[in-house]
PDB file of N, CA and C in Angstrom:
ATOM      1  N   MET A   1      -7.026 -11.284  -5.328  1.00 90.00           N
ATOM      2  CA  MET A   1      -6.335 -11.639  -4.240  1.00 90.00           C
ATOM      3  C   MET A   1      -5.352 -12.780  -4.617  1.00 90.00           C
ATOM      4  N   ARG A   2      -3.985 -12.613  -3.932  1.00 92.00           N
ATOM      5  CA  ARG A   2      -3.043 -13.480  -4.086  1.00 92.00           C
ATOM      6  C   ARG A   2      -2.603 -14.020  -2.832  1.00 92.00           C
ATOM      7  N   TRP A   3      -1.989 -15.316  -2.824  1.00 94.00           N
ATOM      8  CA  TRP A   3      -1.444 -16.000  -1.546  1.00 94.00           C
ATOM      9  C   TRP A   3      -0.020 -16.283  -1.707  1.00 94.00           C
ATOM     10  N   ILE A   4       0.751 -16.017  -0.611  1.00 94.00           N
ATOM     11  CA  ILE A   4       2.101 -16.164  -0.658  1.00 94.00           C
ATOM     12  C   ILE A   4       2.407 -16.823   0.901  1.00 94.00           C
ATOM     13  N   MET A   5       3.613 -17.442   0.982  1.00 94.00           N
ATOM     14  CA  MET A   5       4.207 -17.904   2.190  1.00 94.00           C
ATOM     15  C   MET A   5       5.441 -17.134   2.412  1.00 94.00           C
ATOM     16  N   ASP A   6       5.450 -16.765   4.015  1.00 93.00           N
ATOM     17  CA  ASP A   6       6.783 -15.896   4.174  1.00 93.00           C
ATOM     18  C   ASP A   6       7.834 -16.957   4.329  1.00 93.00           C
ATOM     19  N   ASP A   7       8.937 -16.618   5.218  1.00 92.00           N
ATOM     20  CA  ASP A   7      10.144 -17.316   5.194  1.00 92.00           C
ATOM     21  C   ASP A   7       9.947 -18.138   6.533  1.00 92.00           C
ATOM     22  N   ALA A   8       8.852 -17.834   7.319  1.00 93.00           N
ATOM     23  CA  ALA A   8       8.715 -18.540   8.626  1.00 93.00           C
ATOM     24  C   ALA A   8       7.545 -19.595   8.227  1.00 93.00           C
ATOM     25  N   GLY A   9       7.055 -19.687   6.903  1.00 94.00           N
ATOM     26  CA  GLY A   9       6.060 -20.793   6.501  1.00 94.00           C
ATOM     27  C   GLY A   9       4.693 -20.164   6.717  1.00 94.00           C
ATOM     28  N   ARG A  10       4.447 -19.000   7.085  1.00 95.00           N
ATOM     29  CA  ARG A  10       3.078 -18.516   7.237  1.00 95.00           C
ATOM     30  C   ARG A  10       2.139 -18.302   6.089  1.00 95.00           C
ATOM     31  N   ARG A  11       1.120 -18.399   5.898  1.00 97.00           N
ATOM     32  CA  ARG A  11       0.272 -18.033   4.722  1.00 97.00           C
ATOM     33  C   ARG A  11      -0.281 -16.707   4.807  1.00 97.00           C
ATOM     34  N   TRP A  12       0.092 -15.756   3.926  1.00 97.00           N
ATOM     35  CA  TRP A  12      -0.645 -14.542   3.772  1.00 97.00           C
ATOM     36  C   TRP A  12      -1.521 -14.198   2.560  1.00 97.00           C
ATOM     37  N   SER A  13      -2.481 -13.493   2.777  1.00 96.00           N
ATOM     38  CA  SER A  13      -3.176 -12.865   1.793  1.00 96.00           C
ATOM     39  C   SER A  13      -2.711 -11.693   1.170  1.00 96.00           C
ATOM     40  N   ALA A  14      -2.730 -11.302  -0.020  1.00 95.00           N
ATOM     41  CA  ALA A  14      -2.325  -9.977  -0.523  1.00 95.00           C
ATOM     42  C   ALA A  14      -3.604  -9.511  -1.291  1.00 95.00           C
ATOM     43  N   GLU A  15      -4.093  -8.381  -0.972  1.00 94.00           N
ATOM     44  CA  GLU A  15      -5.209  -7.767  -1.744  1.00 94.00           C
ATOM     45  C   GLU A  15      -5.058  -6.194  -2.019  1.00 94.00           C
ATOM     46  N   ARG A  16      -5.470  -6.011  -3.026  1.00 92.00           N
ATOM     47  CA  ARG A  16      -5.655  -4.578  -3.256  1.00 92.00           C
ATOM     48  C   ARG A  16      -6.644  -3.915  -2.592  1.00 92.00           C
ATOM     49  N   VAL A  17      -6.670  -3.025  -1.574  1.00 92.00           N
ATOM     50  CA  VAL A  17      -7.729  -2.276  -0.974  1.00 92.00           C
ATOM     51  C   VAL A  17      -7.990  -0.958  -1.122  1.00 92.00           C
ATOM     52  N   GLY A  18      -7.096  -0.331  -2.093  1.00 88.00           N
ATOM     53  CA  GLY A  18      -7.575   0.878  -2.483  1.00 88.00           C
ATOM     54  C   GLY A  18      -6.322   1.735  -3.382  1.00 88.00           C
ATOM     55  N   ARG A  19      -6.498   2.857  -3.734  1.00 86.00           N
ATOM     56  CA  ARG A  19      -5.698   3.414  -4.682  1.00 86.00           C
ATOM     57  C   ARG A  19      -5.575   4.984  -4.131  1.00 86.00           C
ATOM     58  N   THR A  20      -4.137   5.325  -4.138  1.00 83.00           N
ATOM     59  CA  THR A  20      -3.917   6.814  -3.682  1.00 83.00           C
ATOM     60  C   THR A  20      -4.208   7.566  -5.037  1.00 83.00           C
ATOM     61  N   SER A  21      -4.468   8.769  -4.812  1.00 76.00           N
ATOM     62  CA  SER A  21      -4.856   9.767  -5.927  1.00 76.00           C
ATOM     63  C   SER A  21      -3.655  10.141  -6.686  1.00 76.00           C
ATOM     64  N   GLY A  22      -2.368  10.362  -6.034  1.00 65.00           N
ATOM     65  CA  GLY A  22      -1.318  10.734  -6.799  1.00 65.00           C
ATOM     66  C   GLY A  22      -1.058  12.263  -6.689  1.00 65.00           C
ATOM     67  N   LEU A  23      -2.221  13.002  -6.096  1.00 64.00           N
ATOM     68  CA  LEU A  23      -2.228  14.262  -5.818  1.00 64.00           C
ATOM     69  C   LEU A  23      -1.258  14.688  -4.602  1.00 64.00           C
ATOM     70  N   VAL A  24      -0.591  15.783  -4.474  1.00 57.00           N
ATOM     71  CA  VAL A  24       0.141  16.082  -3.366  1.00 57.00           C
ATOM     72  C   VAL A  24       0.199  17.541  -3.073  1.00 57.00           C
ATOM     73  N   SER A  25       0.633  18.088  -1.930  1.00 56.00           N
ATOM     74  CA  SER A  25       0.548  19.405  -1.682  1.00 56.00           C
ATOM     75  C   SER A  25       1.475  20.206  -2.734  1.00 56.00           C
ATOM     76  N   THR A  26       1.153  21.382  -3.009  1.00 58.00           N
ATOM     77  CA  THR A  26       1.717  22.288  -3.832  1.00 58.00           C
ATOM     78  C   THR A  26       2.925  22.816  -3.257  1.00 58.00           C
ATOM     79  N   LYS A  27       3.088  22.855  -1.930  1.00 62.00           N
ATOM     80  CA  LYS A  27       4.183  23.348  -1.137  1.00 62.00           C
ATOM     81  C   LYS A  27       5.616  22.642  -1.457  1.00 62.00           C
ATOM     82  N   HIS A  28       5.484  21.477  -1.608  1.00 61.00           N
ATOM     83  CA  HIS A  28       6.644  20.730  -1.727  1.00 61.00           C
ATOM     84  C   HIS A  28       6.535  19.981  -3.415  1.00 61.00           C
ATOM     85  N   ARG A  29       6.789  21.014  -4.177  1.00 57.00           N
ATOM     86  CA  ARG A  29       6.449  20.485  -5.731  1.00 57.00           C
ATOM     87  C   ARG A  29       7.638  19.610  -6.201  1.00 57.00           C
ATOM     88  N   PRO A  30       7.555  18.419  -6.582  1.00 59.00           N
ATOM     89  CA  PRO A  30       8.384  17.682  -7.090  1.00 59.00           C
ATOM     90  C   PRO A  30       8.689  17.949  -8.601  1.00 59.00           C
ATOM     91  N   ALA A  31       9.712  17.367  -9.149  1.00 64.00           N
ATOM     92  CA  ALA A  31       9.876  17.652 -10.634  1.00 64.00           C
ATOM     93  C   ALA A  31       8.662  17.313 -11.594  1.00 64.00           C
ATOM     94  N   GLY A  32       7.729  16.195 -11.124  1.00 66.00           N
ATOM     95  CA  GLY A  32       6.532  15.809 -12.002  1.00 66.00           C
ATOM     96  C   GLY A  32       5.517  15.483 -10.786  1.00 66.00           C
ATOM     97  N   PHE A  33       4.330  15.212 -11.399  1.00 67.00           N
ATOM     98  CA  PHE A  33       3.282  14.779 -10.514  1.00 67.00           C
ATOM     99  C   PHE A  33       3.489  13.273 -10.098  1.00 67.00           C
ATOM    100  N   PRO A  34       3.293  12.784  -8.987  1.00 72.00           N
ATOM    101  CA  PRO A  34       3.422  11.410  -8.899  1.00 72.00           C
ATOM    102  C   PRO A  34       2.219  10.682  -9.384  1.00 72.00           C
ATOM    103  N   GLU A  35       2.634   9.374  -9.740  1.00 78.00           N
ATOM    104  CA  GLU A  35       1.298   8.643 -10.350  1.00 78.00           C
ATOM    105  C   GLU A  35       0.519   7.954  -9.118  1.00 78.00           C
ATOM    106  N   PRO A  36      -0.631   7.457  -9.591  1.00 82.00           N
ATOM    107  CA  PRO A  36      -1.457   6.859  -8.519  1.00 82.00           C
ATOM    108  C   PRO A  36      -0.801   5.635  -7.936  1.00 82.00           C
ATOM    109  N   ALA A  37      -0.895   5.089  -6.786  1.00 86.00           N
ATOM    110  CA  ALA A  37      -0.412   3.827  -6.261  1.00 86.00           C
ATOM    111  C   ALA A  37      -1.541   2.901  -5.695  1.00 86.00           C
ATOM    112  N   ASP A  38      -1.539   1.847  -5.989  1.00 88.00           N
ATOM    113  CA  ASP A  38      -2.471   0.781  -5.336  1.00 88.00           C
ATOM    114  C   ASP A  38      -1.832   0.350  -3.812  1.00 88.00           C
ATOM    115  N   ILE A  39      -2.869   0.450  -2.844  1.00 90.00           N
ATOM    116  CA  ILE A  39      -2.626   0.088  -1.673  1.00 90.00           C
ATOM    117  C   ILE A  39      -2.826  -1.442  -1.304  1.00 90.00           C
ATOM    118  N   VAL A  40      -1.783  -2.247  -1.018  1.00 93.00           N
ATOM    119  CA  VAL A  40      -1.994  -3.641  -0.839  1.00 93.00           C
ATOM    120  C   VAL A  40      -1.863  -3.944   0.604  1.00 93.00           C
ATOM    121  N   ARG A  41      -2.800  -4.786   0.894  1.00 95.00           N
ATOM    122  CA  ARG A  41      -2.874  -5.222   2.435  1.00 95.00           C
ATOM    123  C   ARG A  41      -2.564  -6.660   2.429  1.00 95.00           C
ATOM    124  N   PHE A  42      -1.626  -7.006   3.316  1.00 96.00           N
ATOM    125  CA  PHE A  42      -1.293  -8.425   3.553  1.00 96.00           C
ATOM    126  C   PHE A  42      -1.975  -8.827   4.950  1.00 96.00           C
ATOM    127  N   GLU A  43      -2.558 -10.038   4.929  1.00 96.00           N
ATOM    128  CA  GLU A  43      -3.276 -10.470   6.127  1.00 96.00           C
ATOM    129  C   GLU A  43      -2.673 -11.885   6.458  1.00 96.00           C
ATOM    130  N   CYS A  44      -2.229 -12.109   7.533  1.00 96.00           N
ATOM    131  CA  CYS A  44      -1.713 -13.532   7.982  1.00 96.00           C
ATOM    132  C   CYS A  44      -2.940 -14.563   8.078  1.00 96.00           C
ATOM    133  N   GLN A  45      -3.051 -15.519   7.331  1.00 95.00           N
ATOM    134  CA  GLN A  45      -4.121 -16.534   7.675  1.00 95.00           C
ATOM    135  C   GLN A  45      -3.820 -17.429   8.550  1.00 95.00           C
ATOM    136  N   SER A  46      -2.405 -17.620   8.801  1.00 94.00           N
ATOM    137  CA  SER A  46      -2.180 -18.939   9.499  1.00 94.00           C
ATOM    138  C   SER A  46      -1.671 -18.429  11.121  1.00 94.00           C
ATOM    139  N   ASP A  47      -1.603 -17.285  11.432  1.00 93.00           N
ATOM    140  CA  ASP A  47      -1.316 -16.655  12.591  1.00 93.00           C
ATOM    141  C   ASP A  47      -2.027 -15.440  13.095  1.00 93.00           C
ATOM    142  N   SER A  48      -3.078 -15.715  13.772  1.00 89.00           N
ATOM    143  CA  SER A  48      -4.076 -14.473  14.152  1.00 89.00           C
ATOM    144  C   SER A  48      -3.327 -13.236  14.864  1.00 89.00           C
ATOM    145  N   LYS A  49      -2.186 -13.772  15.427  1.00 92.00           N
ATOM    146  CA  LYS A  49      -1.366 -12.798  16.245  1.00 92.00           C
ATOM    147  C   LYS A  49      -0.557 -11.937  15.434  1.00 92.00           C
ATOM    148  N   GLU A  50      -0.413 -12.186  14.278  1.00 93.00           N
ATOM    149  CA  GLU A  50       0.419 -11.384  13.226  1.00 93.00           C
ATOM    150  C   GLU A  50      -0.467 -10.071  12.850  1.00 93.00           C
ATOM    151  N   ALA A  51      -0.087  -8.912  12.989  1.00 94.00           N
ATOM    152  CA  ALA A  51      -0.825  -7.836  12.419  1.00 94.00           C
ATOM    153  C   ALA A  51      -0.783  -7.681  11.000  1.00 94.00           C
ATOM    154  N   PRO A  52      -2.054  -7.148  10.501  1.00 96.00           N
ATOM    155  CA  PRO A  52      -1.984  -6.968   9.075  1.00 96.00           C
ATOM    156  C   PRO A  52      -1.082  -5.925   8.672  1.00 96.00           C
ATOM    157  N   ARG A  53      -0.542  -5.913   7.436  1.00 96.00           N
ATOM    158  CA  ARG A  53       0.428  -5.051   6.932  1.00 96.00           C
ATOM    159  C   ARG A  53      -0.214  -4.227   5.854  1.00 96.00           C
ATOM    160  N   GLU A  54       0.380  -3.006   5.407  1.00 94.00           N
ATOM    161  CA  GLU A  54      -0.261  -2.320   4.143  1.00 94.00           C
ATOM    162  C   GLU A  54       1.248  -1.782   3.659  1.00 94.00           C
ATOM    163  N   MET A  55       1.020  -1.759   2.162  1.00 91.00           N
ATOM    164  CA  MET A  55       2.183  -1.213   1.429  1.00 91.00           C
ATOM    165  C   MET A  55       1.569  -0.568   0.180  1.00 91.00           C
ATOM    166  N   THR A  56       2.247   0.512  -0.563  1.00 89.00           N
ATOM    167  CA  THR A  56       1.838   0.833  -1.623  1.00 89.00           C
ATOM    168  C   THR A  56       2.743   0.367  -2.749  1.00 89.00           C
ATOM    169  N   THR A  57       2.331   0.170  -3.878  1.00 87.00           N
ATOM    170  CA  THR A  57       3.063  -0.127  -5.157  1.00 87.00           C
ATOM    171  C   THR A  57       2.453   0.284  -6.335  1.00 87.00           C
ATOM    172  N   ARG A  58       3.009   0.503  -7.516  1.00 83.00           N
ATOM    173  CA  ARG A  58       2.479   1.025  -8.843  1.00 83.00           C
ATOM    174  C   ARG A  58       1.184   0.488  -8.997  1.00 83.00           C
ATOM    175  N   ALA A  59       0.343   1.387  -9.335  1.00 83.00           N
ATOM    176  CA  ALA A  59      -1.009   1.222  -9.800  1.00 83.00           C
ATOM    177  C   ALA A  59      -1.168  -0.212 -10.939  1.00 83.00           C
ATOM    178  N   GLY A  60      -1.912  -1.101 -10.653  1.00 79.00           N
ATOM    179  CA  GLY A  60      -2.273  -2.316 -11.612  1.00 79.00           C
ATOM    180  C   GLY A  60      -1.218  -3.138 -11.528  1.00 79.00           C
ATOM    181  N   LEU A  61      -0.336  -3.054 -10.636  1.00 72.00           N
ATOM    182  CA  LEU A  61       0.875  -4.261 -10.629  1.00 72.00           C
ATOM    183  C   LEU A  61       0.715  -5.424  -9.930  1.00 72.00           C
ATOM    184  N   LEU A  62      -0.098  -5.410  -9.028  1.00 80.00           N
ATOM    185  CA  LEU A  62      -0.278  -6.865  -8.047  1.00 80.00           C
ATOM    186  C   LEU A  62      -0.659  -7.830  -9.005  1.00 80.00           C
ATOM    187  N   GLU A  63      -1.213  -7.901  -9.926  1.00 82.00           N
ATOM    188  CA  GLU A  63      -1.271  -9.189 -10.748  1.00 82.00           C
ATOM    189  C   GLU A  63      -0.001  -9.644 -11.437  1.00 82.00           C
ATOM    190  N   GLN A  64       0.702  -8.532 -11.663  1.00 87.00           N
ATOM    191  CA  GLN A  64       2.007  -8.843 -12.576  1.00 87.00           C
ATOM    192  C   GLN A  64       3.221  -9.110 -11.651  1.00 87.00           C
ATOM    193  N   LEU A  65       3.069  -9.022 -10.363  1.00 88.00           N
ATOM    194  CA  LEU A  65       4.191  -9.330  -9.695  1.00 88.00           C
ATOM    195  C   LEU A  65       4.557 -10.774  -9.447  1.00 88.00           C
ATOM    196  N   THR A  66       5.613 -11.168  -9.507  1.00 90.00           N
ATOM    197  CA  THR A  66       6.116 -12.703  -9.153  1.00 90.00           C
ATOM    198  C   THR A  66       5.892 -12.985  -7.640  1.00 90.00           C
ATOM    199  N   ASP A  67       5.977 -14.184  -7.382  1.00 91.00           N
ATOM    200  CA  ASP A  67       5.949 -14.376  -5.896  1.00 91.00           C
ATOM    201  C   ASP A  67       7.060 -13.791  -5.200  1.00 91.00           C
ATOM    202  N   PRO A  68       8.403 -14.038  -5.701  1.00 93.00           N
ATOM    203  CA  PRO A  68       9.472 -13.372  -4.775  1.00 93.00           C
ATOM    204  C   PRO A  68       9.259 -11.819  -4.686  1.00 93.00           C
ATOM    205  N   GLU A  69       8.672 -11.116  -5.740  1.00 92.00           N
ATOM    206  CA  GLU A  69       8.399  -9.624  -5.702  1.00 92.00           C
ATOM    207  C   GLU A  69       7.321  -9.293  -4.627  1.00 92.00           C
ATOM    208  N   LEU A  70       6.541 -10.133  -4.703  1.00 92.00           N
ATOM    209  CA  LEU A  70       5.448  -9.895  -3.705  1.00 92.00           C
ATOM    210  C   LEU A  70       5.893 -10.195  -2.190  1.00 92.00           C
ATOM    211  N   LYS A  71       6.545 -11.037  -2.167  1.00 95.00           N
ATOM    212  CA  LYS A  71       7.119 -11.604  -0.746  1.00 95.00           C
ATOM    213  C   LYS A  71       8.228 -10.385  -0.415  1.00 95.00           C
ATOM    214  N   ALA A  72       8.749  -9.799  -1.258  1.00 94.00           N
ATOM    215  CA  ALA A  72       9.720  -8.755  -0.871  1.00 94.00           C
ATOM    216  C   ALA A  72       8.816  -7.399  -0.443  1.00 94.00           C
ATOM    217  N   LEU A  73       7.556  -7.324  -1.013  1.00 93.00           N
ATOM    218  CA  LEU A  73       6.693  -6.149  -0.381  1.00 93.00           C
ATOM    219  C   LEU A  73       6.081  -6.408   0.919  1.00 93.00           C
ATOM    220  N   LEU A  74       5.887  -7.872   1.194  1.00 95.00           N
ATOM    221  CA  LEU A  74       5.478  -8.268   2.352  1.00 95.00           C
ATOM    222  C   LEU A  74       6.637  -7.932   3.306  1.00 95.00           C
ATOM    223  N   ASN A  75       7.812  -8.239   3.218  1.00 94.00           N
ATOM    224  CA  ASN A  75       8.790  -8.226   4.192  1.00 94.00           C
ATOM    225  C   ASN A  75       9.143  -6.712   4.451  1.00 94.00           C
ATOM    226  N   SER A  76       8.804  -5.895   3.496  1.00 94.00           N
ATOM    227  CA  SER A  76       9.103  -4.319   3.815  1.00 94.00           C
ATOM    228  C   SER A  76       7.876  -3.711   4.144  1.00 94.00           C
ATOM    229  N   ALA A  77       6.541  -4.138   4.226  1.00 93.00           N
ATOM    230  CA  ALA A  77       5.442  -3.577   4.486  1.00 93.00           C
ATOM    231  C   ALA A  77       5.374  -3.281   6.049  1.00 93.00           C
ATOM    232  N   PRO A  78       4.945  -2.148   6.364  1.00 91.00           N
ATOM    233  CA  PRO A  78       4.825  -1.727   7.911  1.00 91.00           C
ATOM    234  C   PRO A  78       3.370  -2.196   8.120  1.00 91.00           C
ATOM    235  N   ARG A  79       3.261  -2.342   9.500  1.00 90.00           N
ATOM    236  CA  ARG A  79       1.773  -2.583  10.094  1.00 90.00           C
ATOM    237  C   ARG A  79       0.810  -1.704   9.633  1.00 90.00           C
ATOM    238  N   ALA A  80      -0.374  -2.278   9.343  1.00 83.00           N
ATOM    239  CA  ALA A  80      -1.343  -1.356   8.938  1.00 83.00           C
ATOM    240  C   ALA A  80      -2.067  -0.517  10.152  1.00 83.00           C
ATOM    241  N   PRO A  81      -2.372   0.648   9.673  1.00 75.00           N
ATOM    242  CA  PRO A  81      -3.039   1.344  10.624  1.00 75.00           C
ATOM    243  C   PRO A  81      -4.237   0.802  11.277  1.00 75.00           C
ATOM    244  N   THR A  82      -4.327   1.146  12.476  1.00 72.00           N
ATOM    245  CA  THR A  82      -5.663   0.471  12.986  1.00 72.00           C
ATOM    246  C   THR A  82      -6.627   1.716  13.652  1.00 72.00           C
ATOM    247  N   GLY A  83      -8.091   1.241  13.833  1.00 61.00           N
ATOM    248  CA  GLY A  83      -8.650   2.328  14.447  1.00 61.00           C
ATOM    249  C   GLY A  83      -9.806   2.746  13.380  1.00 61.00           C
TER     250      GLY A  83
END
């Protein structure tokens, strides 16, 4: 797990919560097979009204990301699915 601060000063946790298989439908065949990707969940620890967010990134990359790179992922991450 990693911790970052957003531009508003809120504290977020970033944690890998899963991995995609990299497998896709054969109907839309790209030039090559996609690689697996890590699913990263961001949760705001300082504002409970802020919805969790999820984003995929290259597998195994979370530990290697710099704080600015992780913050950029947070800024582009959509809200996590609920339910």
